[in-house]
Amino acid sequence: MGKKNPYRKERILSILYPAGFALVLLISWQTQILHKILGTDTFTLPLPIRILTIMMDNSSDILTDVAATLIVALTGLLLGSVLGYLLAVLATALPRWGMGGLNMASAFSAVPIIAIAPIMTNLTKDVSDDPNIRSMVAKILVVMLTCTVSMSTNAYRGFIELKPFSKDLMKSYAAGSWTIFEKLRIPNCMPYIFTALKVSVPASIISALVSEYFAEYIIGVGRQIRENIVLAQYATAWAYIITACLMGIVMYGCLMLAETIMLKGRRT
Amino acid sequence: MAVLEIMENEFQERDFTLPVEQKTEIKIEDLCVEFPDKDGGDPVVALKDVNLEIRQGEFISLVGPSGCGKTTLLRAIADLQKATQGKIEVRGQSPRQIRLQKKYGIVFQSPVLYDWRTVRRNVCMPMELMGMPKKDRTARVSKMLELVGLLEFGKHYPHELSGGMQQRVGIARALAIRPEILLMDEPFSALDEFTKEKLHEDLLRIWRKTNKTVLFVTHNIQEAVFLSDRIVVMSPHPGRVSAVIDVNLERPRGIEIKETPEFTAIVSQVRRSFEGI
């Protein structure tokens, strides 16, 4: 028949428009039109080709820093999310404490990373003789704290916000608290976990980058941005900024993929 | 093999030439249910001095305007709501004992399907809770889905079905564990007239095949008359039983019965008992 699907056309357009905008931005950047608009020069805002060249030339150094940052971000994300989930389980099991306890916990999220990072560095100074490990622990703790809060509050909602009558249904089959938890609350919580991760995955990268600023040991993508800006090596700094962006995008992409697989069949 | 035989027996057609068993299934004596007032004022009386006897295999409807306590009465029988005073006896036992023996099948106002489970696995859920072996479960699920005419939708997820189909899955699930008593709380109130009429006929067919006692809550008089053996009319403030009306229409019933003068007569009788409040 050769009939065109109008939805498909719409979907392609929804990708093409932003991609086109990015291309226009990139061209105006490379042709220095952007510099004229912003009133800056190629020293402060190096050209894309130059940034790309630096990334290629220093790829092995950059990869070492990427690995260091990723270890911090992912470990912190994992520990924080697991801890947050367990706190939510606890809050659900003890409803009298649950709500208030989690409200207190979310007050923690109001404390800026910039304030926590130096404190953590200070607190962990006796953890190990190796400054790399000492710093790593401090950075992971910062990331963990950020991720715990978002997971605990969201997972708690996932355990509590059940569809009307779904608990009655369980009860009518003589299901006890544990069965209700296993068969109803845990699966009900699934989409809320992803809601939490959509916040905490980007947050874990940002916290990892920022906590590197205050760490004792000099390593990581975030720290390299700072070091190179201090040394006025803006092109190298930009290479690390782009790297940081790519890390965030790739991790978010992985999350979206995982969500599509895990929440298959559910109405989103 | 034994399982199959039991299922065949279960689905033997009911013979309406024989008199309906007169054994008492549910006996309610002086039942009162009060809800405490949140601001510390007088408690709200949801049900006051309800007395009712329901016979085994009977299709009985609770009819009344909102606030008359019909859902509360159903929930009290199901042991989902505690009685403040009075007594409910189901087969000589307490509602709690009957609930723990898993003898109730409940269909709620909304289908209450778990959206992370396919249709098959939703119907399967109560059997999982009972620890039924997997082989028996699979056979039973197919049987139930066939009964409600949804066999080919087993692999679908709930949101892929229409409201009427979802409610039918709910009915299949309620029947899956062979409950002795089927409690239905306005199961069709959210559906359009066409779907409703179809499901009414389906429900009567299933009831005829399974011989359960059915307690059906509704605010729709026509619906109650079409389905029931007896109608319990309830009135609000406080919730109480104001009349019990026999529906002596022949069975099996078809849609055409709604146009007979006998049907209309019973509908107006029910309506008059409201006006008498």
Coordinates of C-alpha atoms in Angstrom, one line a residue:
Chain A
M1 CA 0.0 0.0 0.0
G2 CA 2.9 2.3 0.8
K3 CA 0.8 4.3 3.3
K4 CA 2.9 6.6 5.4
N5 CA 2.6 6.4 9.2
P6 CA 2.0 9.9 10.5
Y7 CA 3.3 9.1 13.9
R8 CA 6.6 7.9 12.5
K9 CA 7.0 11.2 10.7
E10 CA 6.3 13.1 13.9
R11 CA 8.8 11.0 15.8
I12 CA 11.6 11.6 13.3
L13 CA 10.8 15.3 13.3
S14 CA 11.0 15.4 17.1
I15 CA 14.6 14.1 16.8
L16 CA 15.5 16.2 13.8
Y17 CA 14.6 19.6 15.2
P18 CA 16.9 19.5 18.3
A19 CA 19.6 17.8 16.3
G20 CA 19.4 20.6 13.7
F21 CA 19.6 23.2 16.4
A22 CA 22.7 21.5 17.8
L23 CA 24.3 21.5 14.3
V24 CA 23.6 25.2 13.8
L25 CA 25.1 25.9 17.2
L26 CA 28.2 23.8 16.4
I27 CA 28.7 25.5 13.0
S28 CA 28.4 29.0 14.5
W29 CA 30.9 27.9 17.2
Q30 CA 33.4 26.6 14.7
T31 CA 33.0 29.6 12.4
Q32 CA 33.3 32.0 15.4
I33 CA 29.9 33.5 14.9
L34 CA 29.1 32.4 18.4
H35 CA 32.2 34.2 19.8
K36 CA 31.0 37.5 18.2
I37 CA 27.5 37.0 19.7
L38 CA 29.0 36.2 23.2
G39 CA 31.8 38.8 22.9
T40 CA 34.5 36.3 23.7
D41 CA 37.6 34.9 22.0
T42 CA 38.9 31.5 20.9
F43 CA 41.2 31.4 24.0
T44 CA 38.4 31.4 26.5
L45 CA 36.0 29.4 24.2
P46 CA 38.3 27.2 22.0
L47 CA 37.0 25.9 18.7
P48 CA 35.3 22.5 18.6
I49 CA 37.9 21.0 16.3
R50 CA 40.7 22.0 18.7
I51 CA 38.8 20.5 21.7
L52 CA 38.3 17.3 19.8
T53 CA 42.0 17.2 18.8
I54 CA 43.0 17.5 22.5
M55 CA 40.6 14.8 23.5
M56 CA 42.1 12.5 20.9
D57 CA 45.7 13.3 21.7
N58 CA 45.2 12.8 25.5
S59 CA 42.7 9.9 25.3
S60 CA 44.7 7.6 27.6
D61 CA 45.0 10.3 30.3
I62 CA 41.4 11.3 29.9
L63 CA 40.3 7.6 30.2
T64 CA 42.2 7.3 33.5
D65 CA 40.3 10.2 34.9
V66 CA 37.0 8.9 33.5
A67 CA 37.6 5.6 35.2
A68 CA 38.4 7.4 38.5
T69 CA 35.2 9.5 38.3
L70 CA 33.0 6.6 37.2
I71 CA 34.2 4.4 40.1
V72 CA 33.2 7.2 42.5
A73 CA 29.9 8.0 40.8
L74 CA 28.8 4.4 40.3
T75 CA 29.9 3.1 43.7
G76 CA 28.2 6.0 45.4
L77 CA 25.1 5.6 43.3
L78 CA 24.9 1.9 44.1
L79 CA 25.6 2.3 47.9
G80 CA 23.3 5.3 48.2
S81 CA 20.4 3.7 46.3
V82 CA 20.6 0.4 48.2
L83 CA 20.8 2.3 51.5
G84 CA 17.9 4.6 50.4
Y85 CA 15.8 1.6 49.4
L86 CA 16.5 -0.1 52.8
L87 CA 15.5 3.1 54.6
A88 CA 12.3 3.1 52.6
V89 CA 11.6 -0.5 53.6
L90 CA 12.2 0.4 57.2
A91 CA 10.0 3.4 57.0
T92 CA 7.2 1.3 55.5
A93 CA 7.6 -1.4 58.2
L94 CA 7.4 1.3 60.9
P95 CA 4.7 3.7 59.6
R96 CA 4.8 5.8 62.8
W97 CA 8.5 6.6 62.2
G98 CA 8.3 6.4 58.4
M99 CA 7.0 9.8 57.2
G100 CA 8.8 11.9 59.8
G101 CA 12.1 10.0 59.4
L102 CA 12.1 10.5 55.7
N103 CA 11.2 14.2 55.9
M104 CA 14.3 14.6 58.1
A105 CA 16.3 12.7 55.5
S106 CA 15.2 14.9 52.7
A107 CA 16.3 17.9 54.7
F108 CA 19.8 16.5 54.1
S109 CA 19.3 16.9 50.4
A110 CA 19.1 20.7 51.0
V111 CA 22.7 20.7 52.2
P112 CA 24.8 21.7 49.1
I113 CA 27.5 19.3 47.9
I114 CA 30.1 22.1 48.2
A115 CA 29.4 22.1 51.9
I116 CA 29.5 18.4 52.4
A117 CA 32.6 17.6 50.3
P118 CA 35.2 19.3 52.4
I119 CA 33.6 17.9 55.6
M120 CA 33.8 14.4 54.2
T121 CA 37.5 14.9 53.2
N122 CA 38.2 16.0 56.7
L123 CA 36.2 13.1 58.3
T124 CA 38.0 10.4 56.2
K125 CA 41.6 11.6 56.7
D126 CA 42.4 8.6 58.9
V127 CA 40.7 5.9 56.7
S128 CA 43.9 4.9 54.8
D129 CA 47.5 5.7 54.4
D130 CA 47.0 5.9 50.6
P131 CA 45.8 9.4 49.7
N132 CA 44.1 8.0 46.6
I133 CA 42.0 5.6 48.6
R134 CA 41.3 8.2 51.3
S135 CA 40.0 10.7 48.7
M136 CA 38.0 8.0 47.0
V137 CA 36.2 7.1 50.2
A138 CA 35.4 10.8 50.8
K139 CA 34.1 11.3 47.3
I140 CA 32.0 8.1 47.4
L141 CA 30.4 9.2 50.7
V142 CA 29.4 12.5 49.1
V143 CA 27.8 10.8 46.1
M144 CA 26.1 8.3 48.4
L145 CA 24.5 10.9 50.5
T146 CA 23.0 12.6 47.5
C147 CA 21.6 9.3 46.1
T148 CA 20.3 8.0 49.4
V149 CA 17.8 10.8 49.8
S150 CA 16.3 10.6 46.4
M151 CA 15.9 6.8 46.5
S152 CA 14.5 6.7 50.0
T153 CA 11.8 9.3 49.4
N154 CA 10.8 7.9 46.0
A155 CA 10.9 4.2 47.0
Y156 CA 8.8 5.0 50.1
R157 CA 6.2 6.5 47.9
G158 CA 6.3 3.4 45.7
F159 CA 5.7 1.2 48.8
I160 CA 2.9 3.3 50.1
E161 CA 1.0 4.7 47.1
L162 CA -1.0 1.6 46.1
K163 CA -3.9 1.5 43.8
P164 CA -7.3 1.6 45.6
F165 CA -8.4 -1.8 46.9
S166 CA -5.2 -3.6 45.9
K167 CA -4.3 -4.1 49.5
D168 CA -7.9 -5.3 50.3
L169 CA -7.6 -7.7 47.4
M170 CA -4.4 -9.2 49.0
K171 CA -6.1 -9.3 52.4
S172 CA -9.1 -11.1 51.0
Y173 CA -6.8 -13.9 50.1
A174 CA -5.5 -14.0 53.7
A175 CA -2.1 -12.5 52.6
G176 CA 0.1 -11.4 55.5
S177 CA 2.2 -8.3 55.7
W178 CA 5.2 -10.0 54.2
T179 CA 3.3 -11.5 51.2
I180 CA 1.7 -8.0 50.6
F181 CA 5.2 -6.6 50.6
E182 CA 6.6 -9.2 48.3
K183 CA 3.7 -9.5 45.8
L184 CA 2.3 -6.0 45.9
R185 CA 4.6 -3.3 47.4
I186 CA 7.9 -4.4 45.8
P187 CA 6.6 -4.6 42.2
N188 CA 4.5 -1.5 42.7
C189 CA 7.7 0.3 43.7
M190 CA 9.5 -0.5 40.4
P191 CA 8.6 2.7 38.5
Y192 CA 9.4 4.8 41.5
I193 CA 12.9 3.4 41.6
F194 CA 13.4 4.6 38.1
T195 CA 12.0 8.0 39.0
A196 CA 14.6 8.2 41.8
L197 CA 17.4 7.0 39.4
K198 CA 16.4 9.7 36.8
V199 CA 17.4 12.2 39.5
S200 CA 20.3 10.4 41.1
V201 CA 22.1 9.2 38.0
P202 CA 22.9 12.7 36.8
A203 CA 23.3 13.8 40.4
S204 CA 25.9 11.1 41.1
I205 CA 28.0 12.4 38.2
I206 CA 27.7 16.0 39.3
S207 CA 28.5 15.1 43.0
A208 CA 31.4 13.1 41.9
L209 CA 32.8 15.9 39.7
V210 CA 32.3 18.6 42.4
S211 CA 33.6 16.4 45.3
E212 CA 36.8 15.9 43.3
Y213 CA 37.4 19.7 43.6
F214 CA 37.8 19.3 47.3
A215 CA 39.5 15.9 47.4
E216 CA 43.1 15.5 48.6
Y217 CA 44.2 13.4 45.7
I218 CA 44.3 15.0 42.3
I219 CA 42.4 12.7 39.9
G220 CA 39.1 12.6 38.0
V221 CA 37.4 14.5 35.3
G222 CA 36.0 17.2 37.6
R223 CA 39.4 17.9 39.2
Q224 CA 41.0 18.2 35.7
I225 CA 38.5 20.8 34.7
R226 CA 39.5 22.8 37.8
E227 CA 43.2 22.3 37.5
N228 CA 43.3 23.3 33.8
I229 CA 41.2 26.4 34.4
V230 CA 43.6 27.4 37.2
L231 CA 46.4 27.0 34.7
A232 CA 44.5 28.9 32.1
Q233 CA 44.6 25.9 29.8
Y234 CA 41.0 26.5 28.6
A235 CA 41.2 24.1 25.6
T236 CA 42.1 21.2 27.8
A237 CA 39.6 22.2 30.4
W238 CA 36.9 22.2 27.7
A239 CA 38.0 18.7 26.6
Y240 CA 37.2 17.5 30.1
I241 CA 34.0 19.4 30.2
I242 CA 32.9 17.7 27.0
T243 CA 34.0 14.4 28.5
A244 CA 31.9 15.0 31.6
C245 CA 28.9 15.8 29.4
L246 CA 29.4 12.6 27.5
M247 CA 29.6 10.5 30.7
G248 CA 26.3 12.0 31.9
I249 CA 24.6 11.4 28.6
V250 CA 25.8 7.8 28.3
M251 CA 24.8 6.9 31.8
Y252 CA 21.4 8.5 31.3
G253 CA 21.0 6.6 28.1
C254 CA 21.8 3.3 29.9
L255 CA 19.2 4.2 32.5
M256 CA 16.5 4.8 29.9
L257 CA 17.3 1.5 28.2
A258 CA 17.1 -0.3 31.5
E259 CA 13.8 1.3 32.2
T260 CA 12.4 0.3 28.9
I261 CA 13.4 -3.3 29.5
M262 CA 12.4 -3.5 33.2
L263 CA 9.0 -1.7 32.9
K264 CA 8.0 -3.5 29.8
G265 CA 4.2 -3.8 29.5
R266 CA 3.4 -1.2 32.1
R267 CA 1.6 1.9 31.3
T268 CA 4.0 4.8 31.6
Chain B
M1 CA -7.1 -36.3 36.3
A2 CA -8.8 -35.7 39.6
V3 CA -8.4 -32.0 39.3
L4 CA -10.2 -32.1 35.9
E5 CA -13.1 -34.1 37.3
I6 CA -13.5 -31.6 40.1
M7 CA -13.6 -28.8 37.6
E8 CA -16.2 -30.6 35.5
N9 CA -18.4 -31.1 38.6
E10 CA -18.0 -27.5 39.5
F11 CA -19.4 -26.4 36.2
Q12 CA -22.4 -28.6 36.1
E13 CA -25.4 -26.7 35.0
R14 CA -27.8 -25.7 37.8
D15 CA -31.1 -27.4 37.6
F16 CA -33.8 -24.8 38.3
T17 CA -36.6 -27.4 38.5
L18 CA -35.2 -28.4 41.9
P19 CA -35.9 -26.2 44.9
V20 CA -33.0 -23.9 45.9
E21 CA -31.2 -25.1 49.0
Q22 CA -32.6 -23.3 52.0
K23 CA -29.4 -23.6 54.1
T24 CA -28.3 -20.3 55.6
E25 CA -25.0 -19.1 54.3
I26 CA -24.6 -15.7 56.0
K27 CA -26.5 -14.6 59.1
I28 CA -26.2 -11.0 60.3
E29 CA -27.6 -10.0 63.7
D30 CA -28.0 -6.4 65.0
L31 CA -24.9 -5.3 63.1
C32 CA -23.6 -1.8 63.8
V33 CA -20.6 -0.2 62.2
E34 CA -19.3 3.2 63.3
F35 CA -16.4 5.2 62.0
P36 CA -14.6 7.4 64.5
D37 CA -14.8 11.1 63.7
K38 CA -11.3 12.5 63.0
D39 CA -11.9 15.8 64.8
G40 CA -13.0 14.0 68.0
G41 CA -16.7 14.6 67.4
D42 CA -19.5 12.0 67.4
P43 CA -18.7 8.8 65.4
V44 CA -20.4 8.5 62.0
V45 CA -22.9 5.6 62.1
A46 CA -22.4 3.7 58.8
L47 CA -24.7 0.8 59.7
K48 CA -27.3 0.5 62.4
D49 CA -29.1 -2.7 63.6
V50 CA -28.8 -4.6 60.4
N51 CA -30.4 -8.1 60.4
L52 CA -30.2 -10.3 57.4
E53 CA -30.1 -13.9 56.4
I54 CA -28.6 -15.0 53.1
R55 CA -29.2 -18.5 51.8
Q56 CA -26.7 -20.8 50.1
G57 CA -26.5 -20.4 46.4
E58 CA -28.6 -17.3 46.4
F59 CA -28.0 -14.2 44.3
I60 CA -28.7 -11.3 46.5
S61 CA -28.3 -7.6 45.8
L62 CA -27.8 -4.7 48.2
V63 CA -29.4 -1.6 46.7
G64 CA -29.4 2.0 47.9
P65 CA -28.2 5.5 47.5
S66 CA -24.6 6.5 48.4
G67 CA -24.0 6.6 52.1
C68 CA -26.5 3.9 52.9
G69 CA -23.7 1.6 54.0
K70 CA -24.1 -1.1 51.3
T71 CA -20.3 -1.2 50.6
T72 CA -19.6 -1.2 54.4
L73 CA -21.9 -4.2 54.9
L74 CA -20.1 -6.1 52.1
R75 CA -16.7 -5.1 53.6
A76 CA -17.9 -6.2 57.1
I77 CA -18.9 -9.6 55.7
A78 CA -15.5 -9.8 53.9
D79 CA -13.7 -9.1 57.1
L80 CA -12.2 -5.9 55.6
Q81 CA -14.2 -3.8 58.1
K82 CA -14.6 -4.4 61.8
A83 CA -18.1 -4.4 63.3
T84 CA -18.7 -2.1 66.2
Q85 CA -21.6 -4.2 67.5
G86 CA -23.6 -7.2 66.5
K87 CA -22.6 -10.5 64.9
I88 CA -21.9 -11.8 61.4
E89 CA -21.9 -15.6 61.0
V90 CA -20.8 -17.2 57.7
R91 CA -21.4 -20.9 57.6
G92 CA -21.4 -20.9 61.4
Q93 CA -18.0 -19.3 61.5
S94 CA -16.7 -15.7 61.8
P95 CA -15.9 -13.7 58.7
R96 CA -12.3 -13.7 59.7
Q97 CA -12.1 -17.5 59.7
I98 CA -13.8 -17.6 56.4
R99 CA -11.4 -15.0 55.0
L100 CA -8.4 -17.0 56.3
Q101 CA -9.8 -20.1 54.7
K102 CA -9.8 -18.2 51.4
K103 CA -13.5 -18.8 50.8
Y104 CA -14.3 -15.3 49.6
G105 CA -13.9 -14.1 46.0
I106 CA -14.2 -10.3 45.8
V107 CA -14.7 -8.1 42.8
F108 CA -14.2 -4.4 43.5
Q109 CA -15.5 -1.2 42.0
S110 CA -12.3 -1.0 39.9
P111 CA -10.7 -4.1 38.3
V112 CA -7.6 -3.8 40.6
L113 CA -5.4 -5.6 38.2
Y114 CA -1.7 -5.5 38.9
D115 CA -0.3 -3.6 35.9
W116 CA 3.1 -5.4 36.1
R117 CA 1.4 -8.8 35.5
T118 CA -0.1 -10.1 32.3
V119 CA -3.8 -11.1 32.3
R120 CA -2.8 -14.7 32.9
R121 CA -0.5 -13.9 35.8
N122 CA -3.2 -11.6 37.3
V123 CA -5.7 -14.5 37.3
C124 CA -3.0 -16.8 38.6
M125 CA -2.1 -14.5 41.6
P126 CA -4.5 -15.8 44.2
M127 CA -3.5 -19.4 43.3
E128 CA 0.1 -18.5 43.8
L129 CA -0.8 -17.2 47.3
M130 CA -2.5 -20.5 48.0
G131 CA 0.6 -22.4 47.0
M132 CA -1.2 -24.4 44.2
P133 CA 1.2 -26.4 42.0
K134 CA 2.2 -24.7 38.8
K135 CA 0.6 -27.3 36.5
D136 CA -2.8 -27.0 38.2
R137 CA -2.5 -23.2 38.1
T138 CA -1.9 -23.1 34.4
A139 CA -4.9 -25.3 33.6
R140 CA -7.1 -23.4 36.0
V141 CA -6.1 -20.0 34.5
S142 CA -7.1 -21.2 31.0
K143 CA -10.4 -22.6 32.3
M144 CA -11.2 -19.3 34.1
L145 CA -10.2 -17.1 31.1
E146 CA -12.4 -19.3 28.9
L147 CA -15.3 -18.9 31.3
V148 CA -15.1 -15.1 30.9
G149 CA -14.3 -15.3 27.1
L150 CA -10.8 -13.9 27.3
L151 CA -8.7 -16.9 26.6
E152 CA -6.9 -15.3 23.7
F153 CA -5.9 -12.2 25.8
G154 CA -3.9 -14.1 28.4
K155 CA -0.5 -12.6 27.3
H156 CA -1.8 -9.0 27.2
Y157 CA -1.1 -6.5 29.9
P158 CA -4.1 -4.9 31.7
H159 CA -3.8 -1.5 30.1
E160 CA -4.1 -3.1 26.7
L161 CA -7.7 -4.2 27.5
S162 CA -11.0 -2.2 27.6
G163 CA -12.6 -1.5 30.9
G164 CA -15.2 -4.2 30.4
M165 CA -12.5 -6.8 29.6
Q166 CA -10.5 -5.7 32.7
Q167 CA -13.5 -6.2 34.9
R168 CA -14.0 -9.7 33.4
V169 CA -10.4 -10.5 34.3
G170 CA -11.2 -9.4 37.8
I171 CA -14.2 -11.8 37.8
A172 CA -12.0 -14.6 36.5
R173 CA -9.5 -14.0 39.2
A174 CA -12.2 -13.9 41.9
L175 CA -13.5 -17.3 40.7
A176 CA -10.1 -18.8 40.3
I177 CA -9.7 -20.2 43.8
R178 CA -13.2 -21.7 43.8
P179 CA -14.6 -19.3 46.5
E180 CA -17.8 -20.3 48.2
I181 CA -19.0 -16.8 48.3
L182 CA -18.7 -14.2 45.6
L183 CA -18.8 -10.6 46.9
M184 CA -19.2 -7.9 44.2
D185 CA -19.0 -4.2 45.0
E186 CA -20.5 -2.2 42.2
P187 CA -18.4 -4.1 39.7
F188 CA -20.0 -2.7 36.6
S189 CA -20.8 0.9 37.7
A190 CA -18.0 2.4 35.7
L191 CA -19.0 0.6 32.4
D192 CA -21.2 1.7 29.6
E193 CA -24.7 0.3 29.1
F194 CA -23.8 -2.1 26.3
T195 CA -20.9 -3.7 28.1
K196 CA -22.9 -3.8 31.3
E197 CA -25.8 -5.8 29.7
K198 CA -23.3 -8.2 28.2
L199 CA -21.6 -8.7 31.5
H200 CA -24.9 -9.2 33.3
E201 CA -25.7 -12.1 31.0
D202 CA -22.1 -13.4 31.4
L203 CA -22.4 -13.2 35.2
L204 CA -25.7 -15.1 35.3
R205 CA -24.3 -17.8 33.1
I206 CA -21.2 -18.1 35.3
W207 CA -23.4 -18.1 38.5
R208 CA -25.6 -20.8 37.0
K209 CA -22.5 -22.9 36.2
T210 CA -20.7 -22.4 39.5
N211 CA -23.5 -22.3 42.0
K212 CA -21.9 -19.7 44.3
T213 CA -23.6 -17.5 46.7
V214 CA -23.4 -14.0 45.2
L215 CA -23.7 -10.8 47.2
F216 CA -23.9 -7.9 44.7
V217 CA -23.7 -4.2 45.7
T218 CA -25.2 -1.7 43.3
H219 CA -27.1 1.6 43.1
N220 CA -28.8 0.5 39.8
I221 CA -32.3 -0.8 40.4
Q222 CA -32.7 -2.4 37.0
E223 CA -29.4 -4.2 37.4
A224 CA -30.4 -5.5 40.8
V225 CA -33.8 -6.8 39.6
F226 CA -32.3 -8.4 36.5
L227 CA -29.7 -10.3 38.4
S228 CA -31.1 -11.2 41.8
D229 CA -33.2 -13.7 43.7
R230 CA -33.7 -11.1 46.4
I231 CA -33.1 -7.4 46.8
V232 CA -32.1 -5.8 50.0
V233 CA -33.1 -2.1 49.9
M234 CA -31.0 0.1 52.2
S235 CA -31.4 3.7 53.2
P236 CA -28.9 6.2 54.6
H237 CA -28.3 8.2 57.8
P238 CA -27.8 5.9 59.4
G239 CA -27.4 3.0 57.0
R240 CA -30.0 0.4 57.6
V241 CA -32.1 -2.2 55.8
S242 CA -35.5 -0.7 54.8
A243 CA -36.9 -3.6 52.8
V244 CA -36.2 -7.0 51.4
I245 CA -37.9 -7.8 48.1
D246 CA -38.3 -11.1 46.4
V247 CA -37.6 -11.3 42.6
N248 CA -39.8 -14.1 41.3
L249 CA -38.8 -13.9 37.7
E250 CA -38.1 -17.2 35.9
R251 CA -34.6 -18.3 35.2
P252 CA -32.5 -18.4 33.0
R253 CA -33.1 -14.8 32.3
G254 CA -32.4 -12.9 29.0
I255 CA -32.3 -9.2 28.2
E256 CA -35.8 -9.4 26.8
I257 CA -37.2 -10.0 30.3
K258 CA -36.6 -6.3 31.0
E259 CA -39.5 -5.4 28.8
T260 CA -42.0 -7.6 30.6
P261 CA -44.6 -6.1 33.0
E262 CA -43.4 -8.4 35.8
F263 CA -39.9 -6.9 35.6
T264 CA -41.3 -3.3 35.6
A265 CA -43.5 -4.1 38.5
I266 CA -40.6 -5.3 40.6
V267 CA -38.5 -2.3 39.6
S268 CA -41.3 0.1 40.8
Q269 CA -41.8 -2.0 43.9
V270 CA -38.1 -1.4 44.7
R271 CA -38.4 2.3 43.9
R272 CA -41.4 2.7 46.1
S273 CA -39.6 1.2 49.0
F274 CA -37.1 4.0 48.6
E275 CA -39.8 6.7 48.5
G276 CA -41.1 5.2 51.8
I277 CA -37.9 6.2 53.5

